[in-house]
Coordinates of C-alpha atoms in Angstrom, one line a residue:
M1 CA 0.0 0.0 0.0
T2 CA 1.1 3.5 -0.8
T3 CA 0.8 6.8 1.0
R4 CA 2.4 8.9 -1.9
L5 CA 0.9 9.4 -5.3
F6 CA 3.0 11.0 -8.0
L7 CA 1.2 12.4 -11.1
L8 CA 3.3 12.5 -14.3
G9 CA 2.6 13.7 -17.8
L10 CA 3.1 16.4 -20.3
P11 CA 2.3 20.0 -19.6
G12 CA -1.4 20.3 -20.1
S13 CA -2.2 16.8 -19.0
G14 CA -4.1 18.2 -16.0
K15 CA -1.8 17.1 -13.2
T16 CA -2.6 20.1 -10.9
A17 CA -6.4 20.0 -11.4
V18 CA -6.6 16.2 -11.2
G19 CA -4.2 16.1 -8.3
R20 CA -6.4 18.5 -6.2
A21 CA -9.5 16.4 -7.0
V22 CA -7.7 13.1 -6.1
A23 CA -6.4 14.6 -2.9
E24 CA -9.9 15.7 -1.9
M25 CA -11.3 12.2 -2.7
L26 CA -8.7 10.5 -0.6
G27 CA -8.6 13.1 2.2
W28 CA -4.9 13.5 1.5
R29 CA -2.6 16.6 1.2
F30 CA -2.0 18.0 -2.2
M31 CA 1.4 19.4 -3.3
D32 CA 2.7 20.8 -6.6
T33 CA 6.4 20.8 -7.2
D34 CA 6.2 24.0 -9.2
D35 CA 4.6 25.7 -6.1
I36 CA 7.4 24.3 -3.9
I37 CA 10.1 25.6 -6.3
E38 CA 8.6 29.1 -6.3
E39 CA 8.2 29.2 -2.6
R40 CA 11.8 28.0 -2.0
T41 CA 13.4 30.4 -4.6
G42 CA 11.1 33.4 -4.3
V43 CA 10.8 33.7 -8.1
S44 CA 8.5 32.4 -10.7
I45 CA 9.2 29.3 -12.7
E46 CA 9.6 31.4 -15.8
R47 CA 12.1 33.7 -14.2
L48 CA 14.1 30.8 -12.6
F49 CA 14.2 29.1 -16.0
A50 CA 15.4 32.2 -17.7
E51 CA 18.1 33.0 -15.1
A52 CA 19.4 29.6 -14.2
G53 CA 18.7 27.7 -17.4
E54 CA 17.2 24.3 -17.8
D55 CA 19.9 22.6 -15.8
G56 CA 19.5 25.0 -12.9
F57 CA 15.7 24.6 -13.0
R58 CA 16.0 20.8 -13.0
G59 CA 18.2 20.9 -9.9
A60 CA 15.6 23.0 -8.1
E61 CA 12.9 20.6 -9.3
A62 CA 14.8 17.6 -7.9
E63 CA 15.1 19.3 -4.5
A64 CA 11.4 20.1 -4.6
L65 CA 10.5 16.5 -5.4
L66 CA 12.6 15.3 -2.6
D67 CA 10.8 17.6 -0.2
A68 CA 7.4 16.5 -1.3
A69 CA 8.4 12.8 -1.1
R70 CA 9.1 13.2 2.6
A71 CA 5.4 13.8 3.3
G72 CA 2.9 11.0 3.8
R73 CA -0.7 10.6 2.5
V74 CA 0.1 13.1 -0.2
V75 CA -0.8 13.6 -3.9
I76 CA 2.1 15.2 -5.8
A77 CA 1.7 17.0 -9.1
T78 CA 5.1 17.0 -10.8
G79 CA 6.5 19.1 -13.5
G80 CA 6.3 17.6 -17.0
G81 CA 10.1 17.1 -17.2
V82 CA 10.6 15.6 -13.8
V83 CA 11.1 12.2 -15.5
V84 CA 14.1 13.4 -17.4
R85 CA 16.5 12.8 -14.5
S86 CA 17.0 9.2 -13.6
G87 CA 17.4 10.1 -9.9
N88 CA 13.9 11.6 -9.9
R89 CA 12.5 8.4 -11.5
A90 CA 14.2 6.2 -9.0
L91 CA 13.0 8.3 -6.1
M92 CA 9.3 8.2 -7.2
R93 CA 9.5 4.5 -8.0
D94 CA 10.8 3.7 -4.5
A95 CA 8.8 6.3 -2.5
G96 CA 5.3 5.8 -3.8
W97 CA 3.0 5.1 -6.7
R98 CA 3.2 6.7 -10.1
V99 CA 0.3 7.5 -12.5
T100 CA 0.9 9.0 -15.9
L101 CA -1.9 11.2 -17.2
A102 CA -1.9 10.6 -21.0
V103 CA -2.9 13.5 -23.3
S104 CA -2.7 14.2 -26.9
P105 CA -0.4 17.2 -27.7
D106 CA -3.2 19.2 -29.4
V107 CA -5.5 18.7 -26.4
A108 CA -2.6 19.6 -24.0
L109 CA -1.9 22.8 -25.9
A110 CA -5.5 23.9 -25.8
R111 CA -5.6 23.3 -22.0
L112 CA -2.4 25.4 -21.5
G113 CA -4.3 28.4 -22.7
A114 CA -6.6 28.2 -19.6
T115 CA -6.3 28.5 -15.9
T116 CA -6.7 25.4 -13.8
P117 CA -9.5 24.8 -11.2
G118 CA -8.4 26.1 -7.9
D119 CA -6.4 29.1 -9.3
P120 CA -7.2 32.4 -7.7
P121 CA -9.7 34.7 -9.5
G122 CA -7.9 36.7 -12.2
A123 CA -5.0 34.3 -12.4
R124 CA -3.2 34.0 -15.8
P125 CA -2.3 30.7 -17.4
R126 CA 1.3 29.7 -16.4
T127 CA 3.8 30.0 -19.2
R128 CA 5.8 26.8 -20.0
P129 CA 9.3 28.0 -20.9
L130 CA 10.1 25.0 -23.2
L131 CA 7.0 25.9 -25.3
V132 CA 7.8 29.5 -25.9
G133 CA 8.4 30.5 -29.5
D134 CA 7.1 29.5 -32.9
N135 CA 5.0 26.3 -33.4
P136 CA 4.5 25.2 -29.8
L137 CA 2.5 22.1 -31.0
A138 CA 5.6 20.8 -32.7
R139 CA 7.7 21.4 -29.6
L140 CA 5.1 19.6 -27.5
E141 CA 5.1 16.6 -29.9
A142 CA 8.9 16.5 -29.7
I143 CA 8.8 16.6 -25.9
R144 CA 6.4 13.8 -25.8
A145 CA 8.5 11.7 -28.1
A146 CA 11.6 12.3 -26.0
R147 CA 9.9 11.5 -22.7
Q148 CA 7.3 8.8 -23.6
A149 CA 9.5 5.9 -22.5
F150 CA 9.9 7.5 -19.1
Y151 CA 6.2 8.1 -18.7
A152 CA 5.6 4.5 -19.6
E153 CA 7.5 3.4 -16.5
A154 CA 4.7 4.5 -14.3
D155 CA 2.6 2.0 -12.3
A156 CA -0.5 3.0 -14.3
T157 CA -1.5 5.2 -17.2
V158 CA -4.8 7.0 -17.3
P159 CA -6.1 8.7 -20.5
T160 CA -7.5 12.3 -20.1
D161 CA -8.6 13.3 -23.6
G162 CA -12.3 14.1 -23.7
L163 CA -12.7 13.6 -19.9
A164 CA -13.6 16.0 -17.2
V165 CA -11.3 16.6 -14.3
M166 CA -13.5 14.5 -11.9
E167 CA -13.7 11.6 -14.3
V168 CA -9.9 11.5 -14.6
A169 CA -9.5 11.8 -10.8
G170 CA -12.0 8.9 -10.3
R171 CA -10.0 6.7 -12.7
V172 CA -6.8 7.5 -10.9
V173 CA -8.2 6.5 -7.6
A174 CA -9.8 3.4 -9.1
E175 CA -6.4 2.3 -10.2
L176 CA -5.2 2.5 -6.6
V177 CA -8.3 0.6 -5.4
V178 CA -8.3 -2.2 -7.9
R179 CA -4.6 -2.9 -7.2
G180 CA -5.0 -2.8 -3.4
E181 CA -2.8 0.3 -3.0
L182 CA -5.0 2.4 -0.7
P183 CA -4.0 2.2 2.9
G184 CA -6.7 0.9 5.3
P185 CA -7.4 -2.0 7.7
A186 CA -5.7 -5.2 6.7
D187 CA -8.1 -7.9 8.1
A188 CA -11.0 -9.3 6.2
R189 CA -14.3 -9.5 8.1
V190 CA -16.4 -12.5 7.1
T191 CA -20.1 -13.1 8.0
R192 CA -21.4 -16.6 7.1
V193 CA -25.0 -16.2 5.9
R194 CA -27.1 -19.3 6.3
G195 CA -29.4 -20.8 3.7
G196 CA -29.5 -21.1 0.0
P197 CA -28.6 -24.0 -2.3
Y198 CA -24.9 -23.8 -1.3
N199 CA -25.5 -24.3 2.4
G200 CA -24.8 -20.7 3.1
Y201 CA -22.3 -18.2 1.7
D202 CA -19.6 -15.8 2.9
A203 CA -20.2 -12.1 2.9
V204 CA -16.6 -10.7 3.0
V205 CA -15.9 -7.1 3.9
E206 CA -12.3 -6.4 3.0
W207 CA -10.5 -3.1 2.4
G208 CA -8.5 -3.8 -0.7
G209 CA -10.6 -6.9 -1.5
M210 CA -11.2 -5.8 -5.1
A211 CA -7.5 -6.6 -5.8
R212 CA -8.1 -10.1 -4.6
I213 CA -11.3 -10.9 -6.5
G214 CA -9.5 -13.6 -8.6
E215 CA -8.2 -15.4 -5.5
R216 CA -11.7 -15.3 -3.9
L217 CA -13.4 -16.7 -6.9
A218 CA -10.7 -19.4 -7.3
G219 CA -11.4 -20.5 -3.8
L220 CA -15.0 -21.3 -4.8
G221 CA -13.9 -23.9 -7.4
L222 CA -15.8 -22.2 -10.2
P223 CA -15.1 -22.9 -13.9
P224 CA -12.7 -20.6 -15.6
R225 CA -15.2 -18.6 -17.6
T226 CA -17.1 -15.8 -15.8
H227 CA -19.7 -13.3 -17.0
I228 CA -19.6 -9.8 -15.5
V229 CA -22.5 -7.4 -15.5
A230 CA -21.6 -3.8 -14.7
D231 CA -23.1 -0.3 -15.3
A232 CA -21.3 2.1 -17.6
R233 CA -19.7 4.2 -14.8
V234 CA -18.4 1.3 -12.8
A235 CA -17.1 -0.5 -15.9
A236 CA -15.1 2.6 -16.9
L237 CA -13.6 2.8 -13.4
Y238 CA -13.0 -0.8 -12.5
G239 CA -13.8 -3.1 -15.5
A240 CA -10.3 -3.5 -16.9
G241 CA -8.7 -3.9 -13.5
V242 CA -11.2 -6.6 -12.4
I243 CA -10.8 -8.5 -15.6
A244 CA -7.0 -8.3 -15.2
N245 CA -7.3 -9.6 -11.6
L246 CA -9.5 -12.4 -12.7
A247 CA -7.1 -13.3 -15.5
A248 CA -4.2 -13.4 -13.1
A249 CA -6.1 -16.1 -11.2
G250 CA -6.8 -18.1 -14.4
F251 CA -10.3 -16.8 -15.2
E252 CA -11.5 -15.7 -18.7
A253 CA -14.0 -12.9 -18.1
A254 CA -16.4 -11.2 -20.5
M255 CA -18.4 -8.0 -19.5
F256 CA -21.9 -6.8 -20.3
V257 CA -22.4 -3.1 -19.7
V258 CA -25.8 -1.5 -18.9
A259 CA -26.6 2.2 -18.5
A260 CA -26.1 3.6 -15.0
G261 CA -29.2 4.4 -13.0
E262 CA -32.5 2.8 -11.9
V263 CA -33.9 3.0 -15.5
S264 CA -31.8 -0.1 -16.3
K265 CA -33.6 -2.2 -13.7
S266 CA -36.2 -3.2 -16.3
R267 CA -37.6 -6.0 -18.4
D268 CA -35.7 -4.7 -21.4
S269 CA -32.3 -4.8 -19.6
L270 CA -33.1 -8.3 -18.2
A271 CA -33.8 -9.6 -21.6
A272 CA -30.6 -8.1 -23.0
I273 CA -28.5 -9.8 -20.4
E274 CA -30.2 -13.1 -20.9
D275 CA -29.7 -12.8 -24.7
W276 CA -26.0 -12.0 -24.1
L277 CA -25.6 -15.1 -21.8
I278 CA -27.2 -17.3 -24.5
T279 CA -24.9 -15.8 -27.2
C280 CA -21.9 -16.5 -24.9
R281 CA -23.1 -20.1 -24.5
A282 CA -22.7 -19.6 -20.8
E283 CA -22.9 -22.9 -19.0
R284 CA -24.8 -23.8 -15.8
R285 CA -21.7 -23.8 -13.4
E286 CA -20.3 -20.6 -14.8
A287 CA -20.8 -17.6 -12.6
V288 CA -22.5 -14.3 -13.3
V289 CA -20.6 -11.5 -11.4
A290 CA -22.6 -8.4 -10.5
L291 CA -20.1 -5.5 -10.4
G292 CA -21.9 -2.3 -9.3
G293 CA -24.5 -0.9 -7.0
G294 CA -27.9 -2.3 -5.9
M295 CA -29.4 -1.9 -9.3
V296 CA -26.8 -4.0 -11.0
G297 CA -26.9 -6.6 -8.2
D298 CA -30.7 -7.0 -8.5
L299 CA -30.7 -7.0 -12.3
A300 CA -27.7 -9.4 -12.8
G301 CA -29.0 -11.6 -9.9
F302 CA -32.4 -11.9 -11.6
A303 CA -30.7 -12.9 -14.8
A304 CA -28.6 -15.5 -13.0
A305 CA -31.8 -16.8 -11.3
T306 CA -33.7 -17.3 -14.6
Y307 CA -30.9 -18.3 -17.0
L308 CA -30.8 -22.1 -17.3
R309 CA -33.1 -22.1 -14.2
G310 CA -30.3 -20.7 -12.1
V311 CA -26.5 -20.2 -12.4
P312 CA -24.0 -19.2 -9.7
F313 CA -24.0 -15.5 -8.8
I314 CA -21.3 -13.4 -7.2
Q315 CA -22.0 -10.0 -5.7
V316 CA -19.3 -7.4 -5.9
P317 CA -21.1 -4.3 -4.6
T318 CA -19.6 -0.9 -5.3
T319 CA -21.9 1.4 -3.4
L320 CA -22.4 1.8 0.4
L321 CA -26.1 1.0 0.0
A322 CA -25.4 -2.2 -1.9
Q323 CA -22.6 -3.3 0.5
V324 CA -24.7 -3.0 3.7
D325 CA -28.1 -4.1 2.3
A326 CA -28.9 -5.0 -1.3
S327 CA -26.1 -7.5 -1.8
I328 CA -27.0 -9.5 1.4
G329 CA -30.0 -11.9 1.4
G330 CA -30.5 -13.2 -2.1
K331 CA -33.4 -11.0 -3.2
V332 CA -33.1 -10.1 -6.8
G333 CA -35.5 -8.4 -9.2
I334 CA -36.5 -5.6 -11.4
N335 CA -39.0 -2.7 -11.2
H336 CA -42.4 -2.4 -12.8
P337 CA -43.9 1.0 -13.6
L338 CA -46.4 0.5 -10.8
G339 CA -43.9 -0.2 -8.1
K340 CA -40.3 -1.0 -7.1
N341 CA -39.1 -4.7 -7.1
L342 CA -42.5 -6.1 -8.1
L343 CA -40.8 -8.8 -10.3
G344 CA -38.1 -10.9 -8.9
A345 CA -36.9 -14.0 -7.1
F346 CA -34.9 -15.4 -4.2
H347 CA -31.4 -16.4 -5.6
P348 CA -28.7 -16.3 -2.9
P349 CA -25.2 -15.5 -4.1
R350 CA -22.2 -17.9 -3.9
M351 CA -20.2 -15.0 -2.3
V352 CA -20.4 -11.3 -1.5
L353 CA -17.2 -9.3 -1.7
A354 CA -17.5 -5.8 -0.4
D355 CA -14.4 -3.6 -0.7
P356 CA -15.0 -0.3 1.2
A357 CA -12.1 1.3 -0.6
V358 CA -14.3 1.5 -3.8
L359 CA -16.6 4.0 -2.0
V360 CA -13.8 6.6 -2.3
T361 CA -14.7 7.1 -6.0
L362 CA -18.4 7.7 -5.3
A363 CA -19.9 11.1 -5.7
R364 CA -20.8 12.6 -2.3
R365 CA -24.5 12.1 -2.7
M366 CA -24.2 8.4 -3.6
R367 CA -21.9 7.8 -0.6
I368 CA -24.2 9.6 1.9
E369 CA -27.4 7.8 0.8
G370 CA -26.0 4.5 2.0
W371 CA -25.9 5.6 5.6
A372 CA -29.7 5.3 5.7
E373 CA -29.6 1.5 5.6
V374 CA -26.8 1.5 8.2
V375 CA -28.9 3.7 10.5
K376 CA -31.9 1.5 9.9
H377 CA -30.0 -1.6 11.0
G378 CA -29.2 0.1 14.3
V379 CA -32.4 1.7 15.1
A380 CA -34.6 -1.3 14.2
L381 CA -32.4 -4.2 15.2
D382 CA -29.3 -3.4 17.3
A383 CA -29.2 -0.6 19.9
R384 CA -25.5 -1.2 20.7
Y385 CA -24.6 -0.8 17.0
F386 CA -26.7 2.4 16.9
A387 CA -24.8 3.8 19.8
D388 CA -21.5 2.9 18.1
L389 CA -22.7 4.9 15.0
E390 CA -23.6 7.9 17.2
R391 CA -20.1 7.7 18.9
D392 CA -18.2 7.4 15.6
V393 CA -20.4 9.7 13.4
E394 CA -17.6 12.3 12.8
H395 CA -15.2 9.5 11.7
L396 CA -17.9 8.2 9.4
R397 CA -18.5 11.6 7.9
A398 CA -14.7 12.0 7.4
F399 CA -14.7 8.5 5.8
S400 CA -12.1 7.1 8.1
P401 CA -11.2 3.7 6.5
D402 CA -11.1 1.9 9.9
H403 CA -14.4 3.2 11.1
V404 CA -16.2 2.9 7.7
T405 CA -15.0 -0.7 7.3
A406 CA -16.2 -1.5 10.9
A407 CA -19.6 0.1 10.3
I408 CA -20.1 -1.9 7.0
A409 CA -19.0 -5.1 8.6
G410 CA -21.4 -4.4 11.5
S411 CA -24.4 -3.9 9.1
V412 CA -23.5 -7.0 7.2
R413 CA -23.4 -9.0 10.4
I414 CA -26.8 -7.7 11.5
K415 CA -28.5 -8.3 8.1
G416 CA -26.8 -11.6 7.6
G417 CA -28.2 -12.9 10.9
V418 CA -31.7 -11.8 10.1
V419 CA -31.9 -13.2 6.6
G420 CA -30.3 -16.4 7.7
D421 CA -33.2 -16.9 10.1
D422 CA -35.9 -16.0 7.5
E423 CA -34.4 -16.7 4.1
R424 CA -37.6 -16.2 2.0
E425 CA -39.1 -13.3 4.0
S426 CA -42.1 -15.2 5.4
D427 CA -45.3 -13.2 6.2
D428 CA -44.6 -12.9 9.9
G429 CA -40.8 -13.5 9.9
R430 CA -38.2 -11.3 11.4
R431 CA -36.9 -10.3 7.9
L432 CA -39.9 -8.0 7.5
L433 CA -38.3 -5.7 10.1
L434 CA -35.6 -4.9 7.6
N435 CA -38.3 -3.0 5.7
Y436 CA -38.4 -0.2 8.3
G437 CA -38.6 3.0 6.4
H438 CA -39.2 1.3 3.1
T439 CA -43.0 1.5 2.9
I440 CA -42.9 5.3 2.4
G441 CA -39.4 5.1 0.9
H442 CA -40.5 2.9 -2.0
A443 CA -43.8 4.9 -2.4
L444 CA -41.8 8.1 -2.6
E445 CA -39.5 6.7 -5.3
A446 CA -42.5 5.5 -7.4
T447 CA -44.5 8.7 -6.9
A448 CA -41.7 11.2 -7.6
G449 CA -40.3 9.1 -10.4
Y450 CA -37.4 6.7 -10.1
G451 CA -34.1 8.5 -9.9
T452 CA -35.6 11.7 -8.5
W453 CA -34.7 10.5 -5.0
A454 CA -31.8 8.2 -4.4
H455 CA -33.0 5.0 -2.7
G456 CA -31.2 5.7 0.6
E457 CA -32.6 9.2 0.6
A458 CA -36.1 7.9 0.2
V459 CA -35.5 5.3 3.0
A460 CA -34.3 8.1 5.3
I461 CA -37.4 10.1 4.6
G462 CA -39.5 6.9 5.1
M463 CA -37.8 6.3 8.5
A464 CA -38.7 9.9 9.5
A465 CA -42.3 9.2 8.5
A466 CA -42.4 5.8 10.3
A467 CA -41.0 7.3 13.5
R468 CA -43.7 9.9 13.5
I469 CA -46.4 7.4 12.9
G470 CA -45.0 5.3 15.7
Q471 CA -44.8 8.2 18.1
A472 CA -48.5 9.3 17.2
L473 CA -49.6 5.7 18.1
G474 CA -47.7 5.6 21.3
V475 CA -45.4 2.8 20.0
T476 CA -42.2 4.7 19.4
P477 CA -40.7 6.7 22.3
P478 CA -40.0 10.4 21.6
D479 CA -36.3 10.0 22.5
V480 CA -35.9 7.3 19.9
V481 CA -37.4 9.7 17.3
A482 CA -35.0 12.4 18.4
R483 CA -31.9 10.2 18.3
Q484 CA -32.8 8.8 14.9
D485 CA -33.4 12.3 13.5
A486 CA -30.1 13.5 15.0
L487 CA -28.0 10.7 13.5
L488 CA -29.7 10.9 10.0
E489 CA -29.0 14.7 10.0
A490 CA -25.4 14.3 11.2
L491 CA -24.8 11.9 8.3
G492 CA -26.2 14.3 5.8
L493 CA -29.5 12.5 5.0
P494 CA -32.8 14.2 4.2
M495 CA -35.9 13.8 6.3
R496 CA -38.4 15.8 4.3
C497 CA -40.1 15.3 0.9
P498 CA -41.4 18.6 -0.3
D499 CA -43.6 18.9 -3.4
V500 CA -45.0 15.3 -3.1
P501 CA -48.7 14.8 -2.5
A502 CA -49.6 12.8 0.6
R503 CA -52.5 11.1 -1.1
A504 CA -50.3 9.8 -3.9
L505 CA -47.8 8.4 -1.3
M506 CA -50.5 6.6 0.6
R507 CA -51.9 5.1 -2.7
A508 CA -48.4 4.0 -3.8
A509 CA -47.8 2.4 -0.3
L510 CA -50.6 -0.1 -1.1
W511 CA -48.1 -1.8 -3.5
D512 CA -45.8 -2.5 -0.5
K513 CA -45.1 -6.3 -0.2
K514 CA -46.2 -6.2 3.5
V515 CA -49.8 -5.3 2.4
R516 CA -52.3 -7.9 3.6
G517 CA -56.0 -7.7 2.8
G518 CA -55.5 -4.3 1.2
R519 CA -54.1 -2.8 4.4
V520 CA -50.5 -1.7 4.9
R521 CA -48.7 -3.3 7.7
W522 CA -46.2 -0.9 9.2
V523 CA -42.8 -1.6 10.6
L524 CA -42.5 0.6 13.7
I525 CA -39.9 1.0 16.4
S526 CA -41.0 -0.1 19.9
R527 CA -37.7 0.8 21.5
L528 CA -34.2 1.5 20.2
G529 CA -33.0 -1.7 18.5
E530 CA -36.4 -3.4 18.5
A531 CA -39.0 -3.1 15.8
R532 CA -42.4 -4.8 15.2
V533 CA -45.2 -4.9 12.6
V534 CA -48.3 -2.9 13.4
E535 CA -51.5 -3.3 11.5
N536 CA -54.6 -1.2 11.0
V537 CA -52.9 2.2 11.3
P538 CA -55.5 4.9 10.7
D539 CA -55.1 6.8 7.5
D540 CA -55.3 10.1 9.3
V541 CA -52.3 9.2 11.4
V542 CA -50.3 8.3 8.3
R543 CA -51.4 11.5 6.5
S544 CA -50.5 13.6 9.4
A545 CA -47.0 12.1 9.6
L546 CA -46.6 12.7 5.8
L547 CA -47.6 16.3 6.1
E548 CA -45.1 16.7 9.0
I549 CA -42.3 15.6 6.8
G550 CA -43.2 18.0 4.0
A551 CA -45.7 16.2 1.8
Y552 CA -48.7 18.3 0.9
G553 CA -52.4 17.6 1.2
D554 CA -55.2 18.1 -1.3
A555 CA -57.3 21.3 -1.2
G556 CA -59.6 21.1 1.8
E557 CA -57.6 18.5 3.7

């Protein structure tokens, strides 16, 4: 594992802008060797180059690189020519991990005419001394030809043409993740989930586990061909690395890519995956690997359940929501226009491999929404776990690897125990309690339109509604409502649903799978860590709770 990341590449490859973005993702320090040089010498790069010549500048650059390499947990944007000196290359090779940002000379030249994100207002683009003069494009092409072999020595190369800064930054971090280079807890935490056709399965929470996916699958004794389903975003970040890791373990992997987002959790996408498996002549013992969030896991799992009446299925969840909830328990399926998850099956995986390090590449909103299911496990099923979340909330917000990994493993343990006792979600089984917050959550998703609210956001709002229903009925103590609200708010989750009609939410709730005899059965909290199912809740109590969390009533209500 590394604590120093060196960004290499031509002038205009985006090292400074990408470096700042990568540092923010990782929570590391950012340093730029050009800034260090100017601070040490008190003059601009252009003036130093003019007064000391290229040799003098390279000497100052080497000293700046050495200074930066003494720091830990740092992203270092280097000068384009830092690779010219063999000593610099050796230092970077030994001190950390190197990524070359590849760029076409014409694209680089266009970028050099603009300031970089993070520059102060009114800043002028920095002049590159070696490009001054006639035909800078030819100069840049010559520089690339002279340095290309040095750039190729890097541990990874990430293309930048046509990509936004955050896209490039995500790919840089993904390279670290898929190779197991991000520092974090070393131990794997394994929950054995009972049930299913394989006499149970392991749910593995392992920081850096993505780098060991080939080893994990080999341990299951699966045939060498595997069939990966991923969404477009995850495939761009992790697809090539996962295929390489599988190949190193003797697997031949093919990948099917679906569009990102809940829109792909449909009959059309299911049919497309099944057609692909048939075209591949996938055999009954060959595994389908779901690489992505809950949508991909549900969709690929349903395809695995239906193809040849069931083939092995591996969950590799890449969102917090999927790692703590959707990947555990064997429920797979797709949406129907009238409701979420109305079509599906029970098809337990052979293994779940959750690598918390992949969450670093998530957008902030996607990372935050997953905390809803984590809080749900605590408030509905485990008071001690809930108290741990309250105690560690600042570490979780800061995305501390140790605390995040422990929280995910705790959620997996809780859910794994519940689904092992009630594999197929019987009418009165304990697994129903996992639906706390989901009655209104699912109704909100359907009413507002899938994708308007992230699933975790909808569940958080549903928990806020359920807590108020419970309090109105005298079931949920007021202090539990207050503690739940405080933790949801501290983790950045919403608890209100403005601009949604209460009547539509109540109508959509009738599609909830807990409905019996046309009446919704509500999962409510009786005390912290304990939930129960309550029937015959008056409509006016439900409507009042929905109005309290921001829904609006019809005229005259």
